[in-house]
Amino acid sequence: MSAVPVPLRKRIVPATAAAVAVAALAAGAWYGFDAISSQPIRRVVFAGDMQRIARADLDAFARSVEGAAPSGASLAAVREAARRIAWVREATVRRRFPDAVEVTFETHQPLARWSESALVSAKGEVFAADYDGFLPKFTGPEGSSAQMVGEYPALRDAIAPLASAITELRLSPRGAWQVTLESGLALDLGRGDTQSRLARFVSAWPQLASRGVETRHADLRYANGFAVRTAEVRALPKPAKSPSRPTARTEKKQ
C-alpha cells in the first residue's frame, strides 16, 4: 500500500514558520546585544603598574572617560588619552560589559635625568614626569639617550671601586664621553676604549690617594697612562713623636 503524498502547502507552512521564529530570535538577540554594547561608559577599571601614577591623574582621567560612547573610535581615543598621563609608557583598553572599560598601564622606569627638564627611562626613552629622588644626569645630542643608557651600566661598574657614584654622564656631538663623580672628580674618557682606560685609572688611584694628591680632573685619553690636574698635594700626617725626656739641669747653690 503506497503512502499518501503530503500536499506541498502543508510542508511549506511549517518550514516558513520555523524560519520566521529563528529570525525573530536572532533579531531579539541582536537587539539585546546592541542595547548592551551601546551603553555609555559608566565605570573605568585600572590595572597594571600604577605605583608611580598620581591618584589625582587617574581620577581626572576616569571622569573624562565616563559617559563616552563605547565605539571602536572612542576606545582608541581612550587609549591615547591614557598614554598622555605622566609616567605612562603604554596603555591597553578593552570593554568590560555591560558598561565599563579596563585600562592596563605600563609605566616608565627612570634611570637618569635628561638635560634640564626631562627623564630618561631604563629603555632609553625620554619622557616628562616629576621625580624628587637622586638620579644621575645625562647630557648628550638629541636622539642619543638609548646609546647613553646602553653605556651607563658598564661605566658605573668600572668606577665602582672608587666608591663615588656617577652624578653626570656627558656625550659630546663628536662621541666623546665624560663622567663626573659625586666626589667632584671629572674623568675625560674620549671616544673609544673607555673600559680599559677606566681600569687603568682605577688601579692607579689608590697610589695617588696615598700620596695625598687631590684632583678634580683627570684626562684618560692617553694610550698608556693619564694626566691629572692637581689642585694641591695634601701633607700626610706625620707619625707622632715619642715624648722626650726632660733634661736634667744642675743648679749651683749660691
mmCIF file of C-alpha atoms in Angstrom:
data_model
loop_
_atom_site.group_PDB
_atom_site.id
_atom_site.type_symbol
_atom_site.label_atom_id
_atom_site.label_comp_id
_atom_site.label_asym_id
_atom_site.label_seq_id
_atom_site.Cartn_x
_atom_site.Cartn_y
_atom_site.Cartn_z
ATOM 1 C CA MET A 1 0.000 0.000 0.000
ATOM 2 C CA SER A 2 1.583 3.249 -1.126
ATOM 3 C CA ALA A 3 1.935 6.319 1.202
ATOM 4 C CA VAL A 4 -0.421 9.203 0.649
ATOM 5 C CA PRO A 5 1.644 12.219 -0.596
ATOM 6 C CA VAL A 6 1.630 15.281 1.721
ATOM 7 C CA PRO A 7 0.422 18.392 -0.045
ATOM 8 C CA LEU A 8 3.256 20.860 -0.792
ATOM 9 C CA ARG A 9 1.459 23.657 1.014
ATOM 10 C CA LYS A 10 1.377 21.695 4.253
ATOM 11 C CA ARG A 11 5.130 21.168 4.070
ATOM 12 C CA ILE A 12 5.994 24.776 3.288
ATOM 13 C CA VAL A 13 3.955 26.410 6.028
ATOM 14 C CA PRO A 14 5.731 24.734 8.999
ATOM 15 C CA ALA A 15 9.138 25.383 7.426
ATOM 16 C CA THR A 16 8.304 29.018 6.900
ATOM 17 C CA ALA A 17 7.026 29.361 10.432
ATOM 18 C CA ALA A 18 10.236 27.838 11.807
ATOM 19 C CA ALA A 19 12.365 30.206 9.736
ATOM 20 C CA VAL A 20 10.365 33.172 10.949
ATOM 21 C CA ALA A 21 10.778 32.054 14.549
ATOM 22 C CA VAL A 22 14.558 31.681 14.147
ATOM 23 C CA ALA A 23 14.773 35.089 12.517
ATOM 24 C CA ALA A 24 12.768 36.613 15.352
ATOM 25 C CA LEU A 25 15.025 35.051 17.953
ATOM 26 C CA ALA A 26 18.118 36.241 16.114
ATOM 27 C CA ALA A 27 16.716 39.741 15.809
ATOM 28 C CA GLY A 28 15.876 39.773 19.500
ATOM 29 C CA ALA A 29 19.330 38.575 20.442
ATOM 30 C CA TRP A 30 20.975 41.158 18.206
ATOM 31 C CA TYR A 31 18.764 43.905 19.600
ATOM 32 C CA GLY A 32 19.673 42.878 23.127
ATOM 33 C CA PHE A 33 23.386 42.747 22.321
ATOM 34 C CA ASP A 34 23.214 46.090 20.567
ATOM 35 C CA ALA A 35 21.377 47.623 23.510
ATOM 36 C CA ILE A 36 24.025 46.367 25.928
ATOM 37 C CA SER A 37 27.051 47.222 23.785
ATOM 38 C CA SER A 38 25.808 50.738 23.050
ATOM 39 C CA GLN A 39 25.539 51.705 26.701
ATOM 40 C CA PRO A 40 27.807 54.629 27.584
ATOM 41 C CA ILE A 41 30.901 54.034 29.724
ATOM 42 C CA ARG A 42 29.944 54.346 33.372
ATOM 43 C CA ARG A 43 32.951 52.731 35.085
ATOM 44 C CA VAL A 44 36.696 52.759 34.468
ATOM 45 C CA VAL A 45 38.751 49.899 35.906
ATOM 46 C CA PHE A 46 42.533 50.305 36.227
ATOM 47 C CA ALA A 47 45.105 47.509 36.115
ATOM 48 C CA GLY A 48 48.832 47.012 35.616
ATOM 49 C CA ASP A 49 51.690 49.076 37.036
ATOM 50 C CA MET A 50 50.201 52.141 38.726
ATOM 51 C CA GLN A 51 52.716 52.742 41.518
ATOM 52 C CA ARG A 52 54.096 55.986 40.081
ATOM 53 C CA ILE A 53 50.827 57.344 38.647
ATOM 54 C CA ALA A 54 49.213 60.024 40.817
ATOM 55 C CA ARG A 55 45.772 59.159 42.136
ATOM 56 C CA ALA A 56 44.530 62.598 41.105
ATOM 57 C CA ASP A 57 45.576 61.892 37.488
ATOM 58 C CA LEU A 58 43.665 58.602 37.498
ATOM 59 C CA ASP A 59 40.551 60.234 38.918
ATOM 60 C CA ALA A 60 40.661 63.038 36.362
ATOM 61 C CA PHE A 61 41.123 60.530 33.553
ATOM 62 C CA ALA A 62 38.160 58.427 34.735
ATOM 63 C CA ARG A 63 35.906 61.489 34.871
ATOM 64 C CA SER A 64 36.884 62.432 31.317
ATOM 65 C CA VAL A 65 36.049 58.930 30.039
ATOM 66 C CA GLU A 66 32.760 58.312 31.827
ATOM 67 C CA GLY A 67 29.739 58.933 29.602
ATOM 68 C CA ALA A 68 31.609 58.375 26.339
ATOM 69 C CA ALA A 69 30.187 56.058 23.689
ATOM 70 C CA PRO A 70 31.968 52.668 23.663
ATOM 71 C CA SER A 71 32.654 52.584 19.918
ATOM 72 C CA GLY A 72 35.956 51.438 18.460
ATOM 73 C CA ALA A 73 36.934 55.029 17.744
ATOM 74 C CA SER A 74 36.129 56.018 21.317
ATOM 75 C CA LEU A 75 38.219 53.201 22.771
ATOM 76 C CA ALA A 76 41.157 54.281 20.616
ATOM 77 C CA ALA A 77 40.757 57.821 21.930
ATOM 78 C CA VAL A 78 40.647 56.460 25.497
ATOM 79 C CA ARG A 79 43.950 54.662 24.878
ATOM 80 C CA GLU A 80 45.628 57.785 23.520
ATOM 81 C CA ALA A 81 44.387 59.817 26.493
ATOM 82 C CA ALA A 82 45.730 57.178 28.896
ATOM 83 C CA ARG A 83 49.156 57.300 27.239
ATOM 84 C CA ARG A 84 49.349 61.046 27.927
ATOM 85 C CA ILE A 85 49.192 60.563 31.702
ATOM 86 C CA ALA A 86 52.517 61.296 33.426
ATOM 87 C CA TRP A 87 54.738 58.197 33.849
ATOM 88 C CA VAL A 88 52.651 56.087 31.414
ATOM 89 C CA ARG A 89 54.710 54.361 28.720
ATOM 90 C CA GLU A 90 51.914 52.264 27.199
ATOM 91 C CA ALA A 91 48.242 51.555 27.816
ATOM 92 C CA THR A 92 45.768 48.970 26.566
ATOM 93 C CA VAL A 93 41.982 49.370 26.695
ATOM 94 C CA ARG A 94 39.217 46.748 26.470
ATOM 95 C CA ARG A 95 35.470 46.664 27.110
ATOM 96 C CA ARG A 96 34.071 45.038 30.216
ATOM 97 C CA PHE A 97 30.371 44.508 29.603
ATOM 98 C CA PRO A 98 27.981 45.934 30.151
ATOM 99 C CA ASP A 99 29.189 49.469 30.929
ATOM 100 C CA ALA A 100 32.878 49.514 31.891
ATOM 101 C CA VAL A 101 36.301 49.762 30.279
ATOM 102 C CA GLU A 102 39.517 48.329 31.675
ATOM 103 C CA VAL A 103 42.741 50.311 31.206
ATOM 104 C CA THR A 104 46.020 48.473 31.805
ATOM 105 C CA PHE A 105 49.131 50.597 32.315
ATOM 106 C CA GLU A 106 52.834 50.076 31.709
ATOM 107 C CA THR A 107 54.939 52.822 33.279
ATOM 108 C CA HIS A 108 58.441 54.156 32.687
ATOM 109 C CA GLN A 109 61.268 53.047 34.969
ATOM 110 C CA PRO A 110 63.500 56.112 35.483
ATOM 111 C CA LEU A 111 67.264 55.723 35.115
ATOM 112 C CA ALA A 112 68.558 59.276 34.817
ATOM 113 C CA ARG A 113 67.663 62.897 34.308
ATOM 114 C CA TRP A 114 67.846 64.077 30.729
ATOM 115 C CA SER A 115 69.304 67.536 30.126
ATOM 116 C CA GLU A 116 67.452 70.095 32.236
ATOM 117 C CA SER A 117 63.782 69.150 32.485
ATOM 118 C CA ALA A 118 63.101 65.547 31.416
ATOM 119 C CA LEU A 119 63.862 61.994 32.485
ATOM 120 C CA VAL A 120 65.223 59.016 30.572
ATOM 121 C CA SER A 121 63.979 55.501 31.242
ATOM 122 C CA ALA A 122 65.855 52.221 31.520
ATOM 123 C CA LYS A 123 64.726 51.565 27.930
ATOM 124 C CA GLY A 124 66.389 54.748 26.705
ATOM 125 C CA GLU A 125 63.135 56.671 26.214
ATOM 126 C CA VAL A 126 62.918 60.347 27.148
ATOM 127 C CA PHE A 127 59.733 61.376 28.974
ATOM 128 C CA ALA A 128 58.388 64.166 31.173
ATOM 129 C CA ALA A 129 57.483 63.492 34.816
ATOM 130 C CA ASP A 130 58.240 64.787 38.301
ATOM 131 C CA TYR A 131 60.780 62.857 40.380
ATOM 132 C CA ASP A 132 62.279 64.015 43.678
ATOM 133 C CA GLY A 133 64.884 61.292 44.275
ATOM 134 C CA PHE A 134 68.507 61.190 43.183
ATOM 135 C CA LEU A 135 69.243 60.272 39.589
ATOM 136 C CA PRO A 136 72.406 60.852 37.562
ATOM 137 C CA LYS A 137 72.160 63.482 34.851
ATOM 138 C CA PHE A 138 72.653 62.541 31.201
ATOM 139 C CA THR A 139 73.596 65.223 28.686
ATOM 140 C CA GLY A 140 74.005 64.339 25.036
ATOM 141 C CA PRO A 141 72.927 65.126 21.491
ATOM 142 C CA GLU A 142 69.296 64.715 20.537
ATOM 143 C CA GLY A 143 68.479 61.078 19.887
ATOM 144 C CA SER A 144 71.453 59.730 21.881
ATOM 145 C CA SER A 145 69.533 58.705 25.014
ATOM 146 C CA ALA A 146 69.391 54.989 24.102
ATOM 147 C CA GLN A 147 73.151 54.942 23.415
ATOM 148 C CA MET A 148 73.900 56.580 26.766
ATOM 149 C CA VAL A 149 71.607 54.189 28.632
ATOM 150 C CA GLY A 150 73.396 51.279 26.976
ATOM 151 C CA GLU A 151 76.837 52.551 28.003
ATOM 152 C CA TYR A 152 75.964 53.603 31.540
ATOM 153 C CA PRO A 153 75.945 50.195 33.354
ATOM 154 C CA ALA A 154 79.470 49.303 32.195
ATOM 155 C CA LEU A 155 80.825 52.725 33.220
ATOM 156 C CA ARG A 156 79.066 52.528 36.598
ATOM 157 C CA ASP A 157 80.524 49.092 37.322
ATOM 158 C CA ALA A 158 84.019 50.101 36.196
ATOM 159 C CA ILE A 159 84.008 53.131 38.501
ATOM 160 C CA ALA A 160 82.553 51.269 41.491
ATOM 161 C CA PRO A 161 85.985 50.686 43.171
ATOM 162 C CA LEU A 162 86.339 54.473 43.559
ATOM 163 C CA ALA A 163 83.347 54.388 45.946
ATOM 164 C CA SER A 164 81.864 57.520 44.364
ATOM 165 C CA ALA A 165 78.640 57.436 42.363
ATOM 166 C CA ILE A 166 78.252 58.918 38.898
ATOM 167 C CA THR A 167 76.378 62.219 39.109
ATOM 168 C CA GLU A 168 76.669 63.221 35.447
ATOM 169 C CA LEU A 169 77.390 61.459 32.190
ATOM 170 C CA ARG A 170 78.137 63.528 29.094
ATOM 171 C CA LEU A 171 78.369 62.561 25.436
ATOM 172 C CA SER A 172 79.702 65.196 23.055
ATOM 173 C CA PRO A 173 78.434 65.648 19.486
ATOM 174 C CA ARG A 174 81.707 64.004 18.367
ATOM 175 C CA GLY A 175 81.083 60.955 20.546
ATOM 176 C CA ALA A 176 83.486 61.678 23.430
ATOM 177 C CA TRP A 177 82.483 60.587 26.925
ATOM 178 C CA GLN A 178 82.950 62.429 30.217
ATOM 179 C CA VAL A 179 81.957 61.245 33.685
ATOM 180 C CA THR A 180 81.570 63.377 36.804
ATOM 181 C CA LEU A 181 81.554 61.638 40.180
ATOM 182 C CA GLU A 182 79.889 62.511 43.461
ATOM 183 C CA SER A 183 83.303 63.491 44.828
ATOM 184 C CA GLY A 184 83.565 66.206 42.172
ATOM 185 C CA LEU A 185 86.156 64.348 40.113
ATOM 186 C CA ALA A 186 85.631 64.676 36.335
ATOM 187 C CA LEU A 187 87.051 61.994 34.035
ATOM 188 C CA ASP A 188 87.589 62.584 30.315
ATOM 189 C CA LEU A 189 87.256 59.167 28.663
ATOM 190 C CA GLY A 190 87.415 60.084 24.989
ATOM 191 C CA ARG A 191 85.693 58.331 22.112
ATOM 192 C CA GLY A 192 86.853 54.731 22.418
ATOM 193 C CA ASP A 193 88.404 52.096 24.646
ATOM 194 C CA THR A 194 86.696 53.587 27.685
ATOM 195 C CA GLN A 195 86.723 50.381 29.724
ATOM 196 C CA SER A 196 90.483 49.798 29.594
ATOM 197 C CA ARG A 197 91.146 53.483 30.269
ATOM 198 C CA LEU A 198 88.937 53.409 33.342
ATOM 199 C CA ALA A 199 90.509 50.163 34.553
ATOM 200 C CA ARG A 200 93.987 51.719 34.290
ATOM 201 C CA PHE A 201 92.927 54.810 36.226
ATOM 202 C CA VAL A 202 91.051 52.878 38.919
ATOM 203 C CA SER A 203 94.059 50.610 39.544
ATOM 204 C CA ALA A 204 96.373 53.638 39.963
ATOM 205 C CA TRP A 205 94.033 55.743 42.065
ATOM 206 C CA PRO A 206 94.953 54.227 45.470
ATOM 207 C CA GLN A 207 98.596 55.228 44.872
ATOM 208 C CA LEU A 208 97.583 58.811 44.143
ATOM 209 C CA ALA A 209 95.401 58.919 47.229
ATOM 210 C CA SER A 210 98.200 57.522 49.394
ATOM 211 C CA ARG A 211 100.471 60.354 48.232
ATOM 212 C CA GLY A 212 97.922 62.963 49.193
ATOM 213 C CA VAL A 213 97.186 64.004 45.599
ATOM 214 C CA GLU A 214 93.936 65.942 45.318
ATOM 215 C CA THR A 215 92.485 66.451 41.840
ATOM 216 C CA ARG A 216 89.188 67.472 40.317
ATOM 217 C CA HIS A 217 90.007 66.456 36.753
ATOM 218 C CA ALA A 218 91.716 63.501 35.069
ATOM 219 C CA ASP A 219 92.317 63.084 31.355
ATOM 220 C CA LEU A 220 92.280 59.390 30.467
ATOM 221 C CA ARG A 221 92.677 59.870 26.702
ATOM 222 C CA TYR A 222 96.252 58.608 26.593
ATOM 223 C CA ALA A 223 97.451 55.315 25.154
ATOM 224 C CA ASN A 224 99.445 54.201 28.190
ATOM 225 C CA GLY A 225 98.514 56.486 31.044
ATOM 226 C CA PHE A 226 96.527 59.523 32.115
ATOM 227 C CA ALA A 227 97.064 63.106 33.230
ATOM 228 C CA VAL A 228 95.667 64.693 36.367
ATOM 229 C CA ARG A 229 95.183 68.341 37.103
ATOM 230 C CA THR A 230 96.462 68.643 40.623
ATOM 231 C CA ALA A 231 94.750 71.033 42.959
ATOM 232 C CA GLU A 232 97.255 70.546 45.753
ATOM 233 C CA VAL A 233 99.251 67.863 47.435
ATOM 234 C CA ARG A 234 97.887 67.373 50.907
ATOM 235 C CA ALA A 235 100.565 66.819 53.504
ATOM 236 C CA LEU A 236 100.154 63.406 55.024
ATOM 237 C CA PRO A 237 100.055 63.310 58.821
ATOM 238 C CA LYS A 238 103.430 62.612 60.356
ATOM 239 C CA PRO A 239 103.777 59.867 62.918
ATOM 240 C CA ALA A 240 103.541 61.114 66.448
ATOM 241 C CA LYS A 241 106.904 61.599 68.188
ATOM 242 C CA SER A 242 107.585 59.848 71.427
ATOM 243 C CA PRO A 243 107.653 62.316 74.328
ATOM 244 C CA SER A 244 111.196 63.472 75.043
ATOM 245 C CA ARG A 245 112.650 63.052 78.497
ATOM 246 C CA PRO A 246 113.164 66.237 80.484
ATOM 247 C CA THR A 247 116.777 67.389 80.531
ATOM 248 C CA ALA A 248 118.300 67.389 83.952
ATOM 249 C CA ARG A 249 119.764 70.695 84.963
ATOM 250 C CA THR A 250 122.263 71.290 87.783
ATOM 251 C CA GLU A 251 121.824 74.473 89.653
ATOM 252 C CA LYS A 252 124.738 75.942 91.536
ATOM 253 C CA LYS A 253 123.936 76.869 95.011
ATOM 254 C CA GLN A 254 124.622 80.446 95.834
#
